[in-house]
JSON list of C-alpha atoms and ligand atoms in Angstrom, two decimals:
[
{"chain": "A", "resi": 1, "resn": "MET", "atom": "CA", "xyz": [15.02, 10.43, -22.34]},
{"chain": "A", "resi": 2, "resn": "GLY", "atom": "CA", "xyz": [11.94, 12.33, -23.54]},
{"chain": "A", "resi": 3, "resn": "GLN", "atom": "CA", "xyz": [10.41, 15.70, -23.18]},
{"chain": "A", "resi": 4, "resn": "SER", "atom": "CA", "xyz": [8.94, 16.57, -19.78]},
{"chain": "A", "resi": 5, "resn": "MET", "atom": "CA", "xyz": [5.24, 17.39, -19.45]},
{"chain": "A", "resi": 6, "resn": "VAL", "atom": "CA", "xyz": [2.83, 17.59, -16.58]},
{"chain": "A", "resi": 7, "resn": "ALA", "atom": "CA", "xyz": [-0.22, 15.42, -15.91]},
{"chain": "A", "resi": 8, "resn": "ILE", "atom": "CA", "xyz": [-2.91, 15.58, -13.22]},
{"chain": "A", "resi": 9, "resn": "THR", "atom": "CA", "xyz": [-4.34, 12.68, -11.23]},
{"chain": "A", "resi": 10, "resn": "GLU", "atom": "CA", "xyz": [-8.01, 13.69, -11.51]},
{"chain": "A", "resi": 11, "resn": "SER", "atom": "CA", "xyz": [-9.12, 11.89, -8.44]},
{"chain": "A", "resi": 12, "resn": "ASP", "atom": "CA", "xyz": [-6.63, 13.90, -6.39]},
{"chain": "A", "resi": 13, "resn": "CYS", "atom": "CA", "xyz": [-7.64, 17.26, -7.95]},
{"chain": "A", "resi": 14, "resn": "THR", "atom": "CA", "xyz": [-10.04, 19.12, -5.81]},
{"chain": "A", "resi": 15, "resn": "GLY", "atom": "CA", "xyz": [-10.51, 21.92, -8.35]},
{"chain": "A", "resi": 16, "resn": "CYS", "atom": "CA", "xyz": [-9.07, 24.52, -6.02]},
{"chain": "A", "resi": 17, "resn": "ASP", "atom": "CA", "xyz": [-7.49, 26.31, -9.06]},
{"chain": "A", "resi": 18, "resn": "LEU", "atom": "CA", "xyz": [-4.28, 27.10, -7.14]},
{"chain": "A", "resi": 19, "resn": "CYS", "atom": "CA", "xyz": [-2.09, 25.80, -9.91]},
{"chain": "A", "resi": 20, "resn": "ILE", "atom": "CA", "xyz": [-3.61, 27.81, -12.68]},
{"chain": "A", "resi": 21, "resn": "SER", "atom": "CA", "xyz": [-1.76, 31.06, -11.96]},
{"chain": "A", "resi": 22, "resn": "HIS", "atom": "CA", "xyz": [1.56, 29.08, -11.69]},
{"chain": "A", "resi": 23, "resn": "CYS", "atom": "CA", "xyz": [1.55, 28.22, -15.41]},
{"chain": "A", "resi": 24, "resn": "PRO", "atom": "CA", "xyz": [3.04, 30.98, -17.57]},
{"chain": "A", "resi": 25, "resn": "PHE", "atom": "CA", "xyz": [1.76, 29.17, -20.74]},
{"chain": "A", "resi": 26, "resn": "GLU", "atom": "CA", "xyz": [-1.87, 28.99, -19.71]},
{"chain": "A", "resi": 27, "resn": "ALA", "atom": "CA", "xyz": [-1.77, 25.20, -20.01]},
{"chain": "A", "resi": 28, "resn": "LEU", "atom": "CA", "xyz": [-3.75, 24.55, -16.80]},
{"chain": "A", "resi": 29, "resn": "LEU", "atom": "CA", "xyz": [-7.48, 25.30, -17.27]},
{"chain": "A", "resi": 30, "resn": "PRO", "atom": "CA", "xyz": [-10.66, 24.15, -15.48]},
{"chain": "A", "resi": 31, "resn": "LEU", "atom": "CA", "xyz": [-12.90, 21.76, -17.31]},
{"chain": "A", "resi": 32, "resn": "ALA", "atom": "CA", "xyz": [-16.13, 23.40, -18.49]},
{"chain": "A", "resi": 33, "resn": "SER", "atom": "CA", "xyz": [-18.24, 20.92, -16.48]},
{"chain": "A", "resi": 34, "resn": "ASN", "atom": "CA", "xyz": [-17.80, 18.37, -13.75]},
{"chain": "A", "resi": 35, "resn": "PRO", "atom": "CA", "xyz": [-17.81, 14.74, -15.07]},
{"chain": "A", "resi": 36, "resn": "LYS", "atom": "CA", "xyz": [-20.72, 12.74, -13.60]},
{"chain": "A", "resi": 37, "resn": "SER", "atom": "CA", "xyz": [-18.38, 10.06, -12.30]},
{"chain": "A", "resi": 38, "resn": "ARG", "atom": "CA", "xyz": [-16.49, 12.57, -10.20]},
{"chain": "A", "resi": 39, "resn": "THR", "atom": "CA", "xyz": [-16.67, 12.52, -6.39]},
{"chain": "A", "resi": 40, "resn": "HIS", "atom": "CA", "xyz": [-15.39, 16.08, -5.82]},
{"chain": "A", "resi": 41, "resn": "LYS", "atom": "CA", "xyz": [-17.99, 18.83, -6.01]},
{"chain": "A", "resi": 42, "resn": "LYS", "atom": "CA", "xyz": [-15.86, 21.13, -8.04]},
{"chain": "A", "resi": 43, "resn": "ARG", "atom": "CA", "xyz": [-14.76, 20.36, -11.68]},
{"chain": "A", "resi": 44, "resn": "PRO", "atom": "CA", "xyz": [-11.08, 19.41, -12.08]},
{"chain": "A", "resi": 45, "resn": "VAL", "atom": "CA", "xyz": [-8.32, 21.38, -13.77]},
{"chain": "A", "resi": 46, "resn": "ILE", "atom": "CA", "xyz": [-6.73, 19.71, -16.79]},
{"chain": "A", "resi": 47, "resn": "VAL", "atom": "CA", "xyz": [-3.46, 20.11, -18.71]},
{"chain": "A", "resi": 48, "resn": "VAL", "atom": "CA", "xyz": [-4.03, 21.45, -22.20]},
{"chain": "A", "resi": 49, "resn": "ALA", "atom": "CA", "xyz": [-1.36, 19.32, -23.77]},
{"chain": "A", "resi": 50, "resn": "SER", "atom": "CA", "xyz": [-0.77, 21.51, -26.77]},
{"chain": "A", "resi": 51, "resn": "GLN", "atom": "CA", "xyz": [0.12, 24.39, -24.39]},
{"chain": "A", "resi": 52, "resn": "CYS", "atom": "CA", "xyz": [2.40, 22.58, -21.94]},
{"chain": "A", "resi": 53, "resn": "VAL", "atom": "CA", "xyz": [6.08, 23.10, -22.60]},
{"chain": "A", "resi": 54, "resn": "GLY", "atom": "CA", "xyz": [7.18, 20.96, -19.57]},
{"chain": "A", "resi": 55, "resn": "CYS", "atom": "CA", "xyz": [8.77, 23.87, -17.66]},
{"chain": "A", "resi": 56, "resn": "LEU", "atom": "CA", "xyz": [7.57, 22.26, -14.38]},
{"chain": "A", "resi": 57, "resn": "SER", "atom": "CA", "xyz": [6.83, 25.68, -12.84]},
{"chain": "A", "resi": 58, "resn": "CYS", "atom": "CA", "xyz": [3.48, 24.39, -11.60]},
{"chain": "A", "resi": 59, "resn": "ILE", "atom": "CA", "xyz": [4.63, 21.12, -10.15]},
{"chain": "A", "resi": 60, "resn": "GLY", "atom": "CA", "xyz": [4.96, 22.17, -6.51]},
{"chain": "A", "resi": 61, "resn": "SER", "atom": "CA", "xyz": [1.84, 24.35, -6.45]},
{"chain": "A", "resi": 62, "resn": "CYS", "atom": "CA", "xyz": [-0.73, 21.60, -5.88]},
{"chain": "A", "resi": 63, "resn": "PRO", "atom": "CA", "xyz": [-1.59, 21.09, -2.22]},
{"chain": "A", "resi": 64, "resn": "THR", "atom": "CA", "xyz": [-2.89, 17.55, -2.88]},
{"chain": "A", "resi": 65, "resn": "GLY", "atom": "CA", "xyz": [0.14, 16.41, -5.01]},
{"chain": "A", "resi": 66, "resn": "ALA", "atom": "CA", "xyz": [-2.17, 15.86, -8.00]},
{"chain": "A", "resi": 67, "resn": "LEU", "atom": "CA", "xyz": [0.36, 17.29, -10.46]},
{"chain": "A", "resi": 68, "resn": "TYR", "atom": "CA", "xyz": [3.16, 14.98, -11.63]},
{"chain": "A", "resi": 69, "resn": "GLU", "atom": "CA", "xyz": [5.82, 14.86, -14.29]},
{"chain": "A", "resi": 70, "resn": "ILE", "atom": "CA", "xyz": [5.58, 12.57, -17.30]},
{"chain": "A", "resi": 71, "resn": "GLN", "atom": "CA", "xyz": [7.95, 12.01, -20.19]},
{"chain": "A", "resi": 72, "resn": "VAL", "atom": "CA", "xyz": [6.75, 12.05, -23.81]},
{"chain": "A", "resi": 73, "resn": "PRO", "atom": "CA", "xyz": [8.96, 10.70, -26.60]},
{"chain": "A", "resi": 74, "resn": "LEU", "atom": "CA", "xyz": [11.21, 13.17, -28.44]},
{"chain": "A", "resi": 75, "resn": "ASP", "atom": "CA", "xyz": [10.45, 11.48, -31.76]},
{"chain": "A", "resi": 76, "resn": "ALA", "atom": "CA", "xyz": [7.48, 13.50, -33.08]},
{"chain": "A", "resi": 77, "resn": "SER", "atom": "CA", "xyz": [6.11, 10.46, -34.95]},
{"chain": "A", "resi": 78, "resn": "GLN", "atom": "CA", "xyz": [5.68, 8.66, -31.61]},
{"chain": "A", "resi": 79, "resn": "SER", "atom": "CA", "xyz": [4.58, 11.66, -29.56]},
{"chain": "A", "resi": 80, "resn": "THR", "atom": "CA", "xyz": [1.59, 11.04, -27.29]},
{"chain": "A", "resi": 81, "resn": "LEU", "atom": "CA", "xyz": [0.51, 14.59, -28.10]},
{"chain": "A", "resi": 82, "resn": "LEU", "atom": "CA", "xyz": [-0.26, 13.44, -31.64]},
{"chain": "A", "resi": 83, "resn": "LEU", "atom": "CA", "xyz": [-2.31, 10.48, -30.29]},
{"chain": "A", "resi": 84, "resn": "MET", "atom": "CA", "xyz": [-4.43, 12.54, -27.91]},
{"chain": "A", "resi": 85, "resn": "PRO", "atom": "CA", "xyz": [-8.10, 13.15, -28.69]},
{"chain": "A", "resi": 86, "resn": "PRO", "atom": "CA", "xyz": [-9.30, 16.70, -29.10]},
{"chain": "A", "resi": 87, "resn": "ALA", "atom": "CA", "xyz": [-9.04, 18.71, -25.91]},
{"chain": "A", "resi": 88, "resn": "PRO", "atom": "CA", "xyz": [-12.20, 18.86, -23.81]},
{"chain": "A", "resi": 89, "resn": "MET", "atom": "CA", "xyz": [-14.13, 22.10, -23.31]},
{"chain": "A", "resi": 90, "resn": "THR", "atom": "CA", "xyz": [-12.54, 24.28, -20.62]},
{"chain": "A", "resi": 91, "resn": "GLU", "atom": "CA", "xyz": [-13.66, 27.41, -18.77]},
{"chain": "A", "resi": 92, "resn": "PRO", "atom": "CA", "xyz": [-11.99, 30.66, -19.75]},
{"chain": "A", "resi": 93, "resn": "VAL", "atom": "CA", "xyz": [-9.70, 32.08, -17.06]},
{"chain": "A", "resi": 94, "resn": "ASN", "atom": "CA", "xyz": [-9.52, 35.91, -16.71]},
{"chain": "A", "resi": 95, "resn": "ARG", "atom": "CA", "xyz": [-5.84, 36.64, -16.02]},
{"chain": "A", "resi": 96, "resn": "TRP", "atom": "CA", "xyz": [-5.10, 40.08, -17.10]},
{"chain": "A", "resi": 97, "resn": "LYS", "atom": "CA", "xyz": [-8.19, 42.23, -16.54]},
{"chain": "A", "resi": 98, "resn": "LYS", "atom": "CA", "xyz": [-8.95, 44.03, -13.25]},
{"chain": "A", "resi": 99, "resn": "GLY", "atom": "CA", "xyz": [-9.80, 41.30, -10.74]},
{"chain": "A", "resi": 100, "resn": "GLY", "atom": "CA", "xyz": [-8.09, 38.56, -12.87]},
{"chain": "A", "resi": 101, "resn": "ILE", "atom": "CA", "xyz": [-5.82, 35.98, -11.38]},
{"chain": "A", "resi": 102, "resn": "GLY", "atom": "CA", "xyz": [-2.55, 37.19, -13.04]},
{"chain": "A", "resi": 103, "resn": "TRP", "atom": "CA", "xyz": [0.45, 35.11, -12.19]},
{"chain": "A", "resi": 104, "resn": "ALA", "atom": "CA", "xyz": [1.45, 33.53, -8.89]},
{"chain": "B", "resi": 1, "resn": "SF4", "atom": "S1", "xyz": [-3.70, 22.89, -7.40]},
{"chain": "B", "resi": 1, "resn": "SF4", "atom": "FE1", "xyz": [-4.02, 20.67, -7.55]},
{"chain": "B", "resi": 1, "resn": "SF4", "atom": "S2", "xyz": [-5.95, 20.29, -6.57]},
{"chain": "B", "resi": 1, "resn": "SF4", "atom": "FE2", "xyz": [-5.89, 22.44, -7.08]},
{"chain": "B", "resi": 1, "resn": "SF4", "atom": "S3", "xyz": [-6.84, 22.63, -9.17]},
{"chain": "B", "resi": 1, "resn": "SF4", "atom": "FE3", "xyz": [-4.59, 22.36, -9.44]},
{"chain": "B", "resi": 1, "resn": "SF4", "atom": "S4", "xyz": [-4.26, 20.14, -9.72]},
{"chain": "B", "resi": 1, "resn": "SF4", "atom": "FE4", "xyz": [-6.29, 20.47, -8.84]},
{"chain": "B", "resi": 2, "resn": "SF4", "atom": "S1", "xyz": [4.83, 22.27, -16.84]},
{"chain": "B", "resi": 2, "resn": "SF4", "atom": "FE1", "xyz": [4.93, 24.44, -17.33]},
{"chain": "B", "resi": 2, "resn": "SF4", "atom": "S2", "xyz": [3.76, 24.70, -19.19]},
{"chain": "B", "resi": 2, "resn": "SF4", "atom": "FE2", "xyz": [3.21, 22.71, -18.37]},
{"chain": "B", "resi": 2, "resn": "SF4", "atom": "S3", "xyz": [1.35, 23.02, -17.09]},
{"chain": "B", "resi": 2, "resn": "SF4", "atom": "FE3", "xyz": [3.16, 23.23, -15.70]},
{"chain": "B", "resi": 2, "resn": "SF4", "atom": "S4", "xyz": [3.78, 25.42, -15.69]},
{"chain": "B", "resi": 2, "resn": "SF4", "atom": "FE4", "xyz": [2.40, 25.04, -17.48]}
]
């Protein structure tokens, strides 16, 4: 048994941003640019692995079912978080100012 975390199937992510406000830890953020290989017009949202605590609050918020649970090993020396490359550039999300998205 490992630690839960969330991952996104990029091809199923339309970039609708609905999931962003469902994450209390600001672990769901839009990519700064749309990958050239992508078929959707809008850039995808990614999971910032270092921010995700695996609370699964977001998991039911995706209308396309792109979010899914994964398990990472409890042993820190084997953790996939330690093997991940640096996080890609993401767009800032305005949550708390007037007109921001706040929480769901
Ligand atoms: S709710 Fe689903 S489709 Fe919309 S941005 Fe989040 S992961 Fe992508
Ligand atoms: S599992 Fe929790 S911390 Fe991780 S992305 Fe979803 S809501 Fe955020």
